[in-house]
C-alpha cells in the first residue's frame, strides 16, 4: 500500500493530523495497534486549551464539544488551609479552557475519519520505519496476522511514549532529556457530582490532590501516592477520606461520594526527544515529549505539534516549499520546553517529597502565596495554563 503521509498511532495526535490533512486534500493512512473500543475508552486528559478547542472546531470535530464541554474560567488553588481562585479571562485578555474528556475527543475524531477520511486501521501494529532518509520511507507493520509494508512520502510517529517511530532517528543524532518524579498519581473516576465547578489543586502536608470532573455528575480526582502503590491498599473509603483531608480549606465542603468506577496509578515523568524531525520522519505528541499531568499540557502539546505539521505539509504540497517542514522541530521544541517548564513548576510546587525539609515546604508555600496575591505571578500561571502561542507563521508571538 502507498500513501502520501503514513501516520503511526491513532491517539489524539494521529487522528487530528489525519483529519487536518484530509481537509487540505492530502492522503494519509493511520495505523493503530489497539482496538477502536480501547482507544475510545482510555481515560486521560480533560482540559483543552482555547487553541485546541478552536482547532477541533475548525476540523469539524467541535459540535459535541461545544454542546457537552464545560467552559472553565479559572482554577481554585488550596494551600495552608486557604482557598484562592485564579481567574483566567481577566489575566489573559479573555482566554479560558474547556473541560471535555480526551475519550470524547478521540470518539469524535474516529467517527469523522471513518465517515469521511482515508484508511484508519485498528489492530495494525507498526514495527519499524525503513529508509527514513530516502524519499520513499516505508513502515513495516502487522495487520490481520499478515506482515505488510506501507510506503509513503512522509512518516509521522504519533505513537506515544512507547512508540517505535522514534527509533528511525539514528541513535547518535537523538538526544533524550528526562526527569522522573519520586511519586505517582492515583486517579479515580466516580459517579458523583464534582465538589466545585472548577478544578481544585491542593497542596497539603499529606501530599497533593486534584479534584476535577468529566461532567456535572461524574468526578475525576487524583491523589499523590508513593511509586509502586497497590490499588488493593486503596479501598473507596480511604480514597474519599484522603481526598477530603487534602482538599480541606476554610469554608470548603466535603466531596460528594459515589461509586468509584475506574482507578489507576500513573507514574510522573518529564521527557523530551530531540530532534522531532529527521529525513522524511516526524514525531508529534507523546512520541516526542511527555509532561507530568499537573499542568494539563500533554494533549494540548500534541495538538499544537499537529497544527504546525499539518500547516507545513499543506505548504509543501501547495507550493513545493519544504521551509516550514525544515523548521518543524525547532518551532515545536520552543513551545515544548515552555510547557515542560510549566508542568515541572506546577508539579514541584504542589507535591511533597517523602522526607521533604521544612525549608522546601516554606519555599512552596511562599511561591503559592505569591501567585495568590500578585496579579503578575497569577498572570504568568494563567497564560501558561490557557496556552501559549503555537508558533504558526503570522501568529502573534507574545501572549
Ligand atoms: C491520567 C492522565 C491524565 C492526563 N491529563 C491531561 C490533561 O488534563 N491535559 C492534557 O493536555 N494532557 C493530559 N494527559 C496527557 C495526554 O493524555 C497525552 O499527552 C495524549 O494522549 C497524547 O496524545 P498522542 O496522540 O500523542 O499519544 P497517545 O494518546 O499515547 O496515542 C498514541 C497511540 O499510538 C498507538 N501506538 C503505540 N505504538 C504503536 C505501534 N507500534 N503501532 C501502531 N500504533 C501504536 C497507541 O495505541 C495510541 O493509540 C494526561 C495523561 C494521563 C495518562
XYZ file of N, CA and C and ligand atoms in Angstrom, residues 7-15 31-35 38-39 42-49 52 102 106 121 123-128 139 141 157-165 185 187 199 201 210 212 214 220 222 264 266-267 284-303 305-306 385, ligand 1:
293
model
N 0.773 7.612 9.004
C 0.675 8.072 10.396
C 0.629 6.844 11.302
N 1.594 6.738 12.196
C 1.603 5.613 13.134
C 1.027 6.104 14.458
N -0.118 5.513 14.878
C -0.753 5.904 16.132
C -2.075 6.605 15.892
N -3.124 6.055 16.481
C -4.459 6.638 16.344
C -4.952 7.206 17.654
N -4.060 7.900 18.374
C -4.468 8.692 19.541
C -4.866 10.074 19.039
N -4.996 11.039 19.950
C -5.419 12.378 19.516
C -4.506 12.974 18.445
N -3.176 12.806 18.570
C -2.265 13.422 17.597
C -2.468 12.825 16.209
N -2.463 11.505 16.106
C -2.583 10.855 14.806
C -3.933 11.114 14.148
N -4.988 11.036 14.950
C -6.339 11.227 14.390
C -6.536 12.661 13.907
N -2.200 3.891 11.166
C -2.022 2.541 11.715
C -2.120 2.636 13.237
N -3.068 1.937 13.837
C -3.259 1.975 15.294
C -3.232 0.545 15.820
N -2.376 0.289 16.808
C -2.216 -1.114 17.214
C -3.322 -1.637 18.126
N -4.130 -0.756 18.720
C -5.210 -1.198 19.618
C -6.538 -1.284 18.873
N -7.567 -1.746 19.605
C -8.911 -1.784 19.001
C -9.552 -0.396 19.109
N -10.814 0.208 22.627
C -9.760 0.516 23.605
C -9.363 1.990 23.525
N -9.096 2.481 22.314
C -8.640 3.882 22.233
C -9.750 4.853 22.635
N -9.841 4.919 26.763
C -8.635 5.145 27.566
C -8.748 6.487 28.305
N -8.872 6.423 29.652
C -9.062 7.629 30.471
C -7.777 8.427 30.559
N -7.827 9.666 30.135
C -6.618 10.501 30.208
C -6.982 11.959 30.423
N -6.624 12.798 29.449
C -6.735 14.246 29.653
C -8.185 14.725 29.679
N -8.342 15.958 30.166
C -9.675 16.544 30.193
C -9.699 18.026 29.887
N -8.557 18.696 30.023
C -8.553 20.162 29.866
C -8.050 20.537 28.475
N -8.854 21.277 27.740
C -8.486 21.704 26.391
C -8.203 23.206 26.389
N -7.004 23.569 25.950
C -6.674 24.988 25.787
C -7.558 25.578 24.691
N -6.664 24.521 21.248
C -7.110 23.149 20.968
C -8.591 23.145 20.595
N -10.656 13.525 26.908
C -9.899 13.009 25.750
C -10.630 11.836 25.096
N -11.388 11.722 21.114
C -10.999 10.588 20.269
C -12.222 10.000 19.568
N -6.626 1.968 10.226
C -6.588 0.535 10.511
C -6.353 0.301 11.993
N -5.847 -2.384 15.222
C -5.085 -3.631 15.415
C -4.039 -3.813 14.305
N -3.421 -2.674 13.936
C -2.330 -2.670 12.951
C -1.084 -2.173 13.674
N -0.172 -3.069 13.970
C 0.981 -2.716 14.786
C 2.217 -2.437 13.935
N 2.730 -1.205 14.035
C 3.963 -0.863 13.305
C 5.160 -1.439 14.045
N 6.136 -1.932 13.289
C 7.347 -2.484 13.915
C 8.558 -1.582 13.691
N 8.661 -1.000 12.507
C 9.852 -0.197 12.211
C 9.603 0.663 10.978
N 6.830 1.937 6.290
C 6.517 1.435 7.629
C 6.219 -0.051 7.507
N 4.518 -3.207 9.184
C 3.511 -3.405 10.226
C 2.803 -4.747 10.035
N 5.359 9.804 13.341
C 5.213 8.988 14.549
C 4.334 9.714 15.541
N 3.070 9.257 15.640
C 2.134 9.778 16.651
C 1.843 8.622 17.592
N 2.868 7.797 17.840
C 2.662 6.517 18.512
C 2.998 6.542 19.996
N 2.941 7.718 20.599
C 3.023 7.811 22.048
C 4.402 7.498 22.606
N 4.462 7.496 23.923
C 5.750 7.378 24.617
C 6.445 6.047 24.333
N 5.664 4.963 24.160
C 6.279 3.644 23.942
C 6.365 3.290 22.459
N 6.234 4.294 21.593
C 6.192 4.034 20.155
C 7.526 3.609 19.560
N 7.469 3.247 18.266
C 8.666 2.708 17.597
C 9.259 3.678 16.562
N 8.485 4.664 16.129
C 8.953 5.521 15.031
C 10.180 6.334 15.438
N 0.480 9.303 40.700
C -0.897 9.736 40.947
C -1.805 8.515 40.985
N -5.459 7.921 40.203
C -6.571 8.617 39.548
C -7.841 7.796 39.643
N -11.624 23.298 38.555
C -10.670 22.342 39.111
C -10.067 22.889 40.407
N -6.822 22.501 42.848
C -5.449 21.999 43.011
C -5.046 22.249 44.459
N -6.049 16.643 43.499
C -6.711 17.422 42.441
C -8.130 16.915 42.302
N -11.183 17.149 39.885
C -11.621 17.547 38.548
C -12.949 16.859 38.258
N -15.655 15.073 34.867
C -15.878 14.727 33.468
C -17.217 15.268 32.977
N -13.636 13.342 38.551
C -12.337 12.754 38.240
C -11.368 13.344 39.269
N -7.621 12.975 41.760
C -6.277 12.402 41.819
C -5.671 12.650 43.198
N -6.618 3.950 38.652
C -5.311 3.534 38.119
C -4.212 4.362 38.782
N -0.596 6.201 38.015
C 0.274 6.606 36.906
C 1.529 7.304 37.396
N 2.678 6.869 36.878
C 3.935 7.496 37.276
C 4.054 8.892 36.675
N 5.317 13.543 16.641
C 4.353 14.506 17.176
C 3.725 13.944 18.445
N 3.432 14.815 19.397
C 2.750 14.416 20.631
C 3.659 13.629 21.556
N 3.041 12.690 22.304
C 3.789 11.937 23.322
C 4.934 11.118 22.734
N 4.959 10.894 21.446
C 6.081 10.190 20.821
C 7.371 10.998 21.002
N 7.234 12.313 21.143
C 8.413 13.178 21.259
C 8.591 13.750 22.656
N 7.485 13.876 23.401
C 7.617 14.526 24.717
C 6.497 14.107 25.660
N 6.865 14.012 26.924
C 5.905 13.666 27.987
C 6.025 14.740 29.059
N 4.891 15.109 29.640
C 4.916 16.013 30.791
C 4.127 15.370 31.928
N 4.458 15.662 33.187
C 3.564 15.199 34.249
C 2.227 15.926 34.090
N 1.103 15.282 34.395
C -0.195 15.867 34.030
C -0.636 17.079 34.851
N 0.158 17.502 35.837
C -0.249 18.591 36.736
C -0.572 19.888 35.996
N 0.089 20.141 34.873
C -0.161 21.386 34.146
C -1.192 21.234 33.037
N -1.762 20.029 32.861
C -2.780 19.755 31.829
C -2.266 20.114 30.427
N -1.046 19.715 30.130
C -0.432 20.156 28.878
C -0.279 19.078 27.805
N -0.259 17.779 28.156
C 0.125 16.733 27.194
C -0.705 16.727 25.922
N -2.008 16.641 26.071
C -2.887 16.597 24.907
C -2.767 17.890 24.097
N -2.671 18.999 24.807
C -2.593 20.291 24.116
C -1.288 20.448 23.337
N -0.197 19.910 23.883
C 1.068 19.935 23.145
C 0.966 19.087 21.883
N 0.300 17.947 22.006
C 0.125 17.067 20.840
C -0.644 17.815 19.743
N -1.688 18.531 20.134
C -2.493 19.278 19.155
C -1.646 20.388 18.514
N 1.648 20.461 18.083
C 2.585 19.851 17.113
C 1.874 19.588 15.792
N 0.695 18.992 15.917
C -0.040 18.576 14.724
C -0.464 19.781 13.878
N -1.386 28.244 31.604
C -2.475 27.269 31.732
C -3.407 27.312 30.524
C -4.035 10.228 33.616
C -3.603 11.214 32.586
C -4.134 12.485 32.651
C -3.791 13.408 31.679
N -4.350 14.671 31.762
C -4.073 15.564 30.790
C -4.731 16.851 30.760
O -5.555 17.196 31.640
N -4.449 17.686 29.743
C -3.567 17.332 28.761
O -3.363 18.137 27.848
N -2.948 16.133 28.746
C -3.177 15.232 29.736
N -2.589 13.982 29.704
C -1.677 13.650 28.608
C -2.411 13.224 27.333
O -3.352 12.226 27.609
C -1.395 12.751 26.296
O -0.409 13.739 26.181
C -2.059 12.494 24.934
O -2.748 11.262 24.961
C -1.026 12.474 23.798
O -1.631 12.080 22.604
P -0.807 11.286 21.493
O -1.755 11.040 20.395
O 0.458 11.982 21.249
O -0.380 9.915 22.211
P -1.274 8.703 22.703
O -2.586 9.187 23.207
O -0.407 7.907 23.613
O -1.560 7.879 21.387
C -0.576 7.071 20.790
C -1.290 5.983 20.005
O -0.333 5.207 19.299
C -0.671 3.843 19.414
N 0.559 3.079 19.185
C 1.632 2.942 20.010
N 2.573 2.179 19.461
C 2.109 1.801 18.246
C 2.625 0.959 17.202
N 3.817 0.381 17.313
N 1.885 0.784 16.072
C 0.659 1.375 15.959
N 0.119 2.156 16.930
C 0.832 2.377 18.056
C -1.250 3.734 20.817
O -2.087 2.597 20.967
C -2.035 5.020 20.923
O -3.357 4.907 20.493
C -2.897 13.047 30.656
C -2.344 11.770 30.596
C -2.676 10.853 31.554
C -2.063 9.475 31.484
